[in-house]
Amino acid sequence: MPERTPFIGGNWKMNTTAREAVELAAGVAQGVKADGPHDPQVAIFPPFVWLGMVDDAIRGSQLRLGAQDCSPHANGAHTGDVSLAMLEEVGVSCVLVGHSERRHGLAEPPERIAAKLHAVLGAGLTGVLCIGETLQEREAGQTDAVNESQLRSALRGLSIVGPDRLVIAYEPVWAIGTGRTASAGDAQAAHRHIRGVLGTLLGSTTAGSIRVIYGGSMKPDNAAELMAQPDIDGGLIGGASLKADQFLAIVDAARREGKAQPAAGTHRGHR
Ligand code: 13P
């Protein structure tokens, strides 16, 4: 089996005050280690406005700093947007792209999602591409087709991707924030299909090295079972990432389920 270091992300969404953000980040940073063979990579994705102060709070730790979105453009007349150069300047090294709350909630089109992912990878940062089907699509038996089409449109034109630079987050929309998690078997089936599509698009060696993580009501009590599946390489956590002890319990579960030795160069400080 190829070696894949688990990836655990905490997507804080539009939550926390400045003070809560700094306390939460410091609490998580204290519990994150990256010196053992099974230690996962861990990143937090606070709201834009707290990124600078959170960067200060976690400096020197192994915790990586992420952004929840970015502009596909370098600069210019894009009111309200935030560029990758700005994000890098405040210590961001990974970026969420295509989260369903933007893809569906804000009707962000596939072309814009693709442009953002290409910009993130072009800037040398790690892109976490979020994909997943709605309840209606699942009930119509379209889960695999939806995942495939979202992957194809976002990855079109990308031939070589450093495996540690792209993470795919499978987040079934009906499982996000609902307390309703995909069963471990259903999630594994979706992840296996996603890896197959990655193989077609990027080649089987690269596909075997890319982390495919699960998101959607992942909690300390279901994380281990999900991450024990052969194609589930970590999690993207919403609600449970807002409490340091719950988030760190999920990080611990990833460590226990670690299937792999760390690949060279995948463990970095957050800078
Ligand atoms: P919940 O863990 O709150 O379901 O959110 C998942 C998510 O959307 C992470 O990006």
Coordinates of C-alpha atoms and ligand atoms in Angstrom, one line a residue:
M1 CA 0.0 0.0 0.0
P2 CA 1.4 3.5 -0.8
E3 CA 2.5 5.6 2.1
R4 CA 0.0 8.4 3.0
T5 CA 0.4 10.6 6.0
P6 CA -3.1 11.4 7.4
F7 CA -4.4 14.9 7.1
I8 CA -6.8 16.4 9.6
G9 CA -8.3 19.9 9.0
G10 CA -10.3 22.0 11.3
N11 CA -12.7 24.2 9.3
W12 CA -13.9 26.8 11.7
K13 CA -16.3 28.4 9.1
M14 CA -17.7 31.7 10.3
N15 CA -17.2 31.1 14.0
T16 CA -15.1 32.5 16.9
T17 CA -14.4 35.9 18.3
A18 CA -10.8 37.1 18.1
R19 CA -10.1 36.0 21.6
E20 CA -11.7 32.6 21.1
A21 CA -9.7 32.1 17.9
V22 CA -6.4 32.7 19.6
E23 CA -7.3 30.5 22.6
L24 CA -8.5 27.7 20.4
A25 CA -5.5 27.8 18.0
A26 CA -3.1 27.9 21.0
G27 CA -4.8 24.9 22.6
V28 CA -4.7 22.9 19.3
A29 CA -1.1 23.8 18.6
Q30 CA -0.1 22.5 22.0
G31 CA -1.5 19.1 21.3
V32 CA -0.2 18.7 17.8
K33 CA 3.1 16.8 17.3
A34 CA 4.8 15.8 14.2
D35 CA 7.7 13.7 15.4
G36 CA 6.4 10.2 15.3
P37 CA 6.0 7.9 12.3
H38 CA 2.2 8.0 12.5
D39 CA 1.6 11.7 13.4
P40 CA -0.9 13.2 11.0
Q41 CA -0.5 16.6 9.3
V42 CA -2.9 19.0 11.0
A43 CA -4.2 22.3 9.8
I44 CA -6.8 24.8 11.0
F45 CA -8.8 27.1 8.8
P46 CA -9.9 30.1 10.8
P47 CA -11.9 33.1 9.4
F48 CA -9.8 35.4 7.3
V49 CA -9.8 38.3 9.8
W50 CA -8.2 36.2 12.5
L51 CA -5.4 34.6 10.4
G52 CA -2.7 37.1 11.3
M53 CA -3.3 36.7 15.1
V54 CA -3.7 33.0 14.9
D55 CA -0.4 32.8 13.0
D56 CA 1.3 34.5 15.9
A57 CA -0.4 32.2 18.4
I58 CA 0.8 29.0 16.6
R59 CA 4.2 30.1 15.5
G60 CA 6.9 27.5 16.2
S61 CA 4.3 24.7 16.4
Q62 CA 3.7 21.9 13.9
L63 CA 0.2 23.1 13.2
R64 CA -0.4 24.4 9.7
L65 CA -2.5 27.5 9.0
G66 CA -5.1 27.4 6.3
A67 CA -7.6 29.7 4.6
Q68 CA -11.3 28.8 3.9
D69 CA -11.2 30.4 0.4
C70 CA -9.1 32.6 -1.9
S71 CA -9.4 34.7 -5.0
P72 CA -8.3 33.1 -8.3
H73 CA -6.8 36.5 -9.2
A74 CA -3.4 37.9 -8.2
N75 CA -4.7 41.4 -7.4
G76 CA -6.9 44.2 -8.7
A77 CA -10.5 45.3 -8.7
H78 CA -12.1 42.4 -6.8
T79 CA -13.9 43.9 -3.9
G80 CA -14.1 41.7 -0.8
D81 CA -11.7 39.0 -2.2
V82 CA -8.4 37.9 -0.7
S83 CA -5.4 37.0 -2.8
L84 CA -3.0 34.1 -2.3
A85 CA -0.1 36.5 -1.9
M86 CA -2.0 38.2 1.0
L87 CA -2.7 34.8 2.6
E88 CA 0.9 33.7 2.3
E89 CA 2.0 36.9 4.0
V90 CA 0.0 36.0 7.1
G91 CA 1.4 32.4 7.2
V92 CA -1.2 30.4 5.2
S93 CA 0.1 27.3 3.6
C94 CA -3.1 25.5 2.6
V95 CA -6.4 26.6 1.2
L96 CA -9.9 25.1 1.0
V97 CA -11.4 25.3 -2.5
G98 CA -15.0 24.4 -3.5
H99 CA -16.5 23.9 -0.1
S100 CA -20.2 23.0 -0.5
E101 CA -21.2 26.1 1.5
R102 CA -19.7 28.1 -1.4
R103 CA -20.3 25.7 -4.3
H104 CA -24.0 25.2 -3.4
G105 CA -24.7 27.9 -0.8
L106 CA -23.3 30.7 -3.0
A107 CA -23.6 29.0 -6.4
E108 CA -19.9 29.2 -7.0
P109 CA -19.4 27.8 -10.6
P110 CA -17.1 24.9 -11.4
E111 CA -14.9 27.1 -13.6
R112 CA -14.2 29.5 -10.7
I113 CA -13.5 26.5 -8.4
A114 CA -11.0 25.2 -11.0
A115 CA -9.4 28.6 -11.4
K116 CA -8.9 28.8 -7.6
L117 CA -7.4 25.4 -7.3
H118 CA -5.0 26.0 -10.2
A119 CA -4.0 29.4 -8.6
V120 CA -3.4 27.7 -5.2
L121 CA -1.2 25.0 -6.7
G122 CA 0.5 27.5 -8.9
A123 CA 1.4 29.5 -5.8
G124 CA 3.1 26.4 -4.3
L125 CA 0.5 26.0 -1.6
T126 CA -1.6 23.0 -0.6
G127 CA -5.1 22.9 -2.1
V128 CA -7.8 21.0 -0.3
L129 CA -10.5 20.5 -2.9
C130 CA -13.9 19.8 -1.5
I131 CA -16.4 17.6 -3.5
G132 CA -19.5 15.7 -2.7
E133 CA -23.1 15.0 -3.6
T134 CA -26.3 16.5 -2.3
L135 CA -29.0 14.3 -0.7
Q136 CA -31.1 14.4 -3.8
E137 CA -28.1 13.3 -5.9
R138 CA -27.4 10.5 -3.5
E139 CA -31.0 9.3 -3.6
A140 CA -30.9 9.3 -7.4
G141 CA -27.8 7.1 -7.3
Q142 CA -25.5 9.8 -8.7
T143 CA -22.9 9.9 -5.9
D144 CA -20.0 8.6 -8.0
A145 CA -21.0 10.5 -11.1
V146 CA -21.1 13.8 -9.1
N147 CA -17.8 13.2 -7.5
E148 CA -16.3 12.3 -10.8
S149 CA -17.6 15.4 -12.6
Q150 CA -16.5 17.7 -9.8
L151 CA -13.0 16.2 -9.8
R152 CA -12.7 16.3 -13.6
S153 CA -13.7 19.9 -13.9
A154 CA -11.4 21.1 -11.1
L155 CA -8.4 19.0 -12.1
R156 CA -8.6 19.5 -15.9
G157 CA -5.3 20.6 -17.3
L158 CA -3.3 19.6 -14.2
S159 CA -0.9 16.9 -15.1
I160 CA 1.7 16.8 -12.4
V161 CA 0.7 17.4 -8.8
G162 CA 3.1 16.9 -5.9
P163 CA 1.0 14.4 -3.9
D164 CA 1.4 16.4 -0.7
R165 CA 0.1 19.5 -2.4
L166 CA -3.3 18.3 -3.2
V167 CA -5.9 16.9 -0.7
I168 CA -9.3 15.8 -1.8
A169 CA -12.1 16.2 0.9
Y170 CA -15.1 14.1 0.2
E171 CA -17.9 15.9 2.0
P172 CA -21.4 14.5 1.3
V173 CA -23.5 17.7 1.5
W174 CA -26.3 15.9 3.5
A175 CA -23.8 15.0 6.2
I176 CA -22.4 18.5 6.8
G177 CA -23.5 20.0 10.1
T178 CA -26.5 17.5 10.3
G179 CA -25.1 15.0 12.8
R180 CA -25.7 12.4 10.0
T181 CA -22.5 10.7 9.0
A182 CA -22.0 8.5 6.0
S183 CA -21.5 4.9 7.1
A184 CA -17.9 3.8 7.0
G185 CA -18.8 1.4 4.2
D186 CA -20.5 4.0 2.1
A187 CA -17.7 6.5 2.7
Q188 CA -15.1 4.0 1.7
A189 CA -16.9 3.1 -1.5
A190 CA -17.0 6.8 -2.5
H191 CA -13.4 7.3 -1.6
R192 CA -12.3 4.2 -3.6
H193 CA -14.2 5.6 -6.6
I194 CA -12.6 9.0 -6.1
R195 CA -9.1 7.4 -6.0
G196 CA -9.9 5.5 -9.2
V197 CA -10.9 8.8 -11.0
L198 CA -7.7 10.4 -9.7
G199 CA -5.8 7.5 -11.2
T200 CA -7.4 8.2 -14.6
L201 CA -6.6 11.9 -14.4
L202 CA -3.2 11.9 -12.8
G203 CA -1.8 8.4 -13.0
S204 CA -2.0 5.6 -10.5
T205 CA 1.2 6.4 -8.7
T206 CA 0.1 10.0 -7.9
A207 CA -3.5 8.8 -7.1
G208 CA -2.1 6.3 -4.6
S209 CA -0.2 9.1 -2.8
I210 CA -2.9 11.8 -2.6
R211 CA -4.8 12.0 0.6
V212 CA -8.6 11.6 0.2
I213 CA -10.2 12.7 3.5
Y214 CA -13.8 12.6 4.7
G215 CA -15.9 15.5 6.0
G216 CA -19.4 15.6 7.4
S217 CA -20.3 15.3 11.1
M218 CA -17.0 13.6 11.9
K219 CA -16.7 13.4 15.7
P220 CA -14.4 11.8 18.2
D221 CA -16.8 8.8 18.5
N222 CA -17.0 8.0 14.7
A223 CA -13.5 9.2 13.5
A224 CA -11.6 6.0 14.2
E225 CA -14.0 3.7 12.3
L226 CA -14.1 6.1 9.3
M227 CA -10.3 6.5 9.2
A228 CA -9.7 2.7 9.6
Q229 CA -11.1 2.4 6.0
P230 CA -8.3 1.8 3.5
D231 CA -9.0 4.8 1.3
I232 CA -9.9 7.3 4.1
D233 CA -6.8 9.3 4.9
G234 CA -8.1 11.8 7.5
G235 CA -10.9 14.2 8.0
L236 CA -12.2 17.8 7.5
I237 CA -13.9 18.7 10.6
G238 CA -16.4 21.5 11.2
G239 CA -18.3 21.6 14.5
A240 CA -15.9 19.4 16.4
S241 CA -13.0 21.5 15.4
L242 CA -14.3 24.4 17.6
K243 CA -13.4 22.6 20.8
A244 CA -9.6 21.8 21.2
D245 CA -10.2 18.6 23.1
Q246 CA -12.6 17.2 20.6
F247 CA -10.5 18.1 17.6
L248 CA -7.3 16.7 19.3
A249 CA -9.2 13.5 20.0
I250 CA -9.8 13.1 16.3
V251 CA -6.1 13.9 15.6
D252 CA -5.3 11.1 18.1
A253 CA -7.7 8.7 16.3
A254 CA -5.8 9.5 13.0
R255 CA -2.5 8.7 14.7
R256 CA -3.8 5.3 15.9
E257 CA -5.3 4.5 12.5
G258 CA -2.1 5.8 10.7
K259 CA -1.5 3.4 7.9
A260 CA 1.7 4.8 6.7
Q261 CA 5.1 6.2 7.5
P262 CA 5.4 9.9 6.7
A263 CA 6.4 10.6 3.1
A264 CA 9.5 12.7 2.8
G265 CA 8.8 16.4 2.9
T266 CA 5.2 16.2 4.0
H267 CA 5.8 17.3 7.6
R268 CA 6.4 21.0 7.6
G269 CA 6.1 23.7 10.0
H270 CA 3.2 26.0 9.2
R271 CA 5.5 28.4 7.4
Ligands
13P1 P1 -19.3 19.4 10.3 O1 -18.2 18.6 10.8 O2 -19.8 20.4 11.2 O3 -20.4 18.5 9.7 O4 -18.7 20.2 9.0 C1 -18.0 19.5 8.0 C2 -17.5 20.5 7.1 O5 -18.2 21.1 6.3 C3 -16.0 20.7 7.1 O6 -15.6 21.4 6.0

